[in-house]
Amino acid sequence: MTDISTQQDAEPAPLSSGAMLRAAREAKGLSVAEVAEKLKLSQRQIMALEADDFASLPGNTFIRGFVRNYARCLDLDPQLLLEQLAQTLPQERVQIAMPPVSEATAYEKGMEVGRTGSSWLVWVFVVLGVLAGVGGVFWYLQKPAAPEVAVSDATRFQERGSIESPVQSSAIPVASPVVPLQAASVPAADIPAPPALPASAPVEDKNTAAVTEATAGELIRVQTTESSSWVQVVDADGRVLIEQLVAPRGERSATGRPPLRIKIGNAPKTQLYYRGQRVDLEPHTRADVATLELK
Amino acid sequence: MFGFLSGYFANDIAIDLGTANTLIYMQGKGIVLDEPSVVAIQQEGGPSGKKTILAVGAEAKKMLGRTPGSINAIRPMKDGVIADFTITEQMLKQFIKKVNPSRLFSSPPRIVICVPCGSTQVERRAIRESALGAGANKVALIEEPMAAAIGAGLPVEEATGSMVVDIGGGTTEVGVISLGGIVYASSVRVGGDKFDESIINYIRRNYGMLIGETTAEEIKKRIGSAFPGAEVREMEVKGRNLAEGIPRAFTISSNEILEALTEPLNQIVSAVKQALEQTPPELGADIAEKGMVLTGGGALLRDLDRLLMEETGLPVIVAEDPLTCVVRGSGKALEKLDKVGSIFTND
């Protein structure tokens, strides 16, 4: 079953494919029935092929296939016959003329949305998100927030990264290893103390007033060792006594009305003296930040 | 909302993600890529090191079986489905990038992918996910027999039965199609790879020689046949002698390869016979009149149509350009993507 044609190449050109097949078959001495048996086609189909009667055959794809098989069976060159056939074969109508389905159902049936919308939509959402973020900042600045809300807001701004926390924007440098925690805690202290604290302060005031007056010179002292530390001290009246970055081997002292609320950023590298006595920061330290209240 | 815009900017593509070859058809451009489904991966510095893709496609195929320890040439598809999800995704990504270089304002393409009709929901999902991961906007799946039938030019939309046998690298799909839908479909996991495997096993058993997959494929293409012919062809093959452990050359004939291929061929024949048994009688009559059409690389095996003709007693024709039938069919389906739902599979 090779496709090398030798004997039939000399055939005059204008013969149709059917006539060529017929001539080749007769030259080989085969009957229609024998060829039909070989190709598993009916005798009617073989005769239709030889007579170029394409209307009674199933379709162009099949006609070409049958002719190719027939040619191979007779040791003809299928290519030659197919070229011949292409001239006589009627042009076929478009193959997939499917029953049109409405667009909506087609999408429901065949398609699944992978990513939501196109890249255009994504940009629209990004712009909306930025606008919402800016709006949130203004809302936050105007609202006298409770400490809890402030903390969570500040943390969120940290995560977004793009929008600066309103407190940080006042150009306060912070020790780098403790940034997230401080950023979260600073707003809480910056806001005027909630009403509960000042209310309790006068009660304590009666007991400690005398002592406070006595040691008026220097109530609290902070010393840093080899690295800088962020220190904040707020007294009972809500006055901010110290709020700054203390340089390495620096010292700050202050006096105010106890109890004092103290926050120290780099606690392991900082020493705190209260009424001249060293205060152990260790028990109050979490992640290098010491938060404590001294009476 | 921006449908008309994304339609303007995107290049929709159809992919025949086959076990042996991946073909990509681009709307308006025809077949733009035809490469083996092989990925070569380089492992840097120890087993836990970084993995980088060294080559994809034809370049990677040359490396199959010839790689040093640090390079791994992988065929991520097995039996028509994804065997290695991540690598398939990477391969698709590389191929899509090759044919569709990303430009400013170009939106991700819509993709039509063929799946074997016997693949499970999980396997279909894996293929869909990897196409989405490779940057598709939307993914539609089409069953291989349907794509093959459209590509071979069968009258799938008419009320007449058409039978298509698609013999791919990993699977053989038999489908009976009428009125734009699949009436019967079955899939057996026999294909070109099984042929190669059978040749390797036959030569090891009868000659005590070990040959590689690439050599086996070469033998199949050069002298493989499915039906005893008048002429016997021979080929010299080199392999490693198992007893001596030394590479040796020997000669093998087409009749021996025919014997080696008997078992996988029988599986294909029985799948075809079973399909004919299951086909409703009216459609069976149509098939008896027109016969079945062979597509896929396996259809190029010499005299496979003769074998099926003799076994079934029906006319069998080999489609024109059988290797690209499936992707051309998917491409035609792609053009109808917005209008035609019935030819795509739902899950």
PDB file of C-alpha atoms in Angstrom, chain B residues 18-23 33-39 56-62 64 74-76 91 95 217:
ATOM      1  CA  GLY B  18      -1.994  17.103  24.486  1.00  0.00           C
ATOM      2  CA  THR B  19       0.166  14.504  26.138  1.00  0.00           C
ATOM      3  CA  ALA B  20       2.684  14.587  23.309  1.00  0.00           C
ATOM      4  CA  ASN B  21       2.241  17.973  21.664  1.00  0.00           C
ATOM      5  CA  THR B  22       0.654  21.267  22.574  1.00  0.00           C
ATOM      6  CA  LEU B  23      -0.844  23.254  19.730  1.00  0.00           C
ATOM      7  CA  LEU B  33       2.489  27.098  17.956  1.00  0.00           C
ATOM      8  CA  ASP B  34       3.138  23.387  17.697  1.00  0.00           C
ATOM      9  CA  GLU B  35       5.591  22.140  20.276  1.00  0.00           C
ATOM     10  CA  PRO B  36       6.118  18.997  22.311  1.00  0.00           C
ATOM     11  CA  SER B  37       4.639  19.152  25.822  1.00  0.00           C
ATOM     12  CA  VAL B  38       7.981  18.918  27.549  1.00  0.00           C
ATOM     13  CA  VAL B  39       9.518  21.154  30.176  1.00  0.00           C
ATOM     14  CA  VAL B  56      10.049  24.447  27.001  1.00  0.00           C
ATOM     15  CA  GLY B  57       8.839  22.636  23.914  1.00  0.00           C
ATOM     16  CA  ALA B  58      11.068  21.356  21.142  1.00  0.00           C
ATOM     17  CA  GLU B  59      14.206  22.522  22.894  1.00  0.00           C
ATOM     18  CA  ALA B  60      13.258  20.651  26.055  1.00  0.00           C
ATOM     19  CA  LYS B  61      12.304  17.536  24.120  1.00  0.00           C
ATOM     20  CA  LYS B  62      15.849  17.199  22.835  1.00  0.00           C
ATOM     21  CA  LEU B  64      14.517  14.106  27.318  1.00  0.00           C
ATOM     22  CA  ILE B  74       9.491  16.416  32.361  1.00  0.00           C
ATOM     23  CA  ARG B  75       6.360  15.651  30.394  1.00  0.00           C
ATOM     24  CA  PRO B  76       3.797  17.218  32.698  1.00  0.00           C
ATOM     25  CA  MET B  91       4.440  25.470  30.439  1.00  0.00           C
ATOM     26  CA  PHE B  95       3.571  28.989  25.418  1.00  0.00           C
ATOM     27  CA  GLU B 217       9.111   6.813  18.761  1.00  0.00           C
TER      28      GLU B 217
END
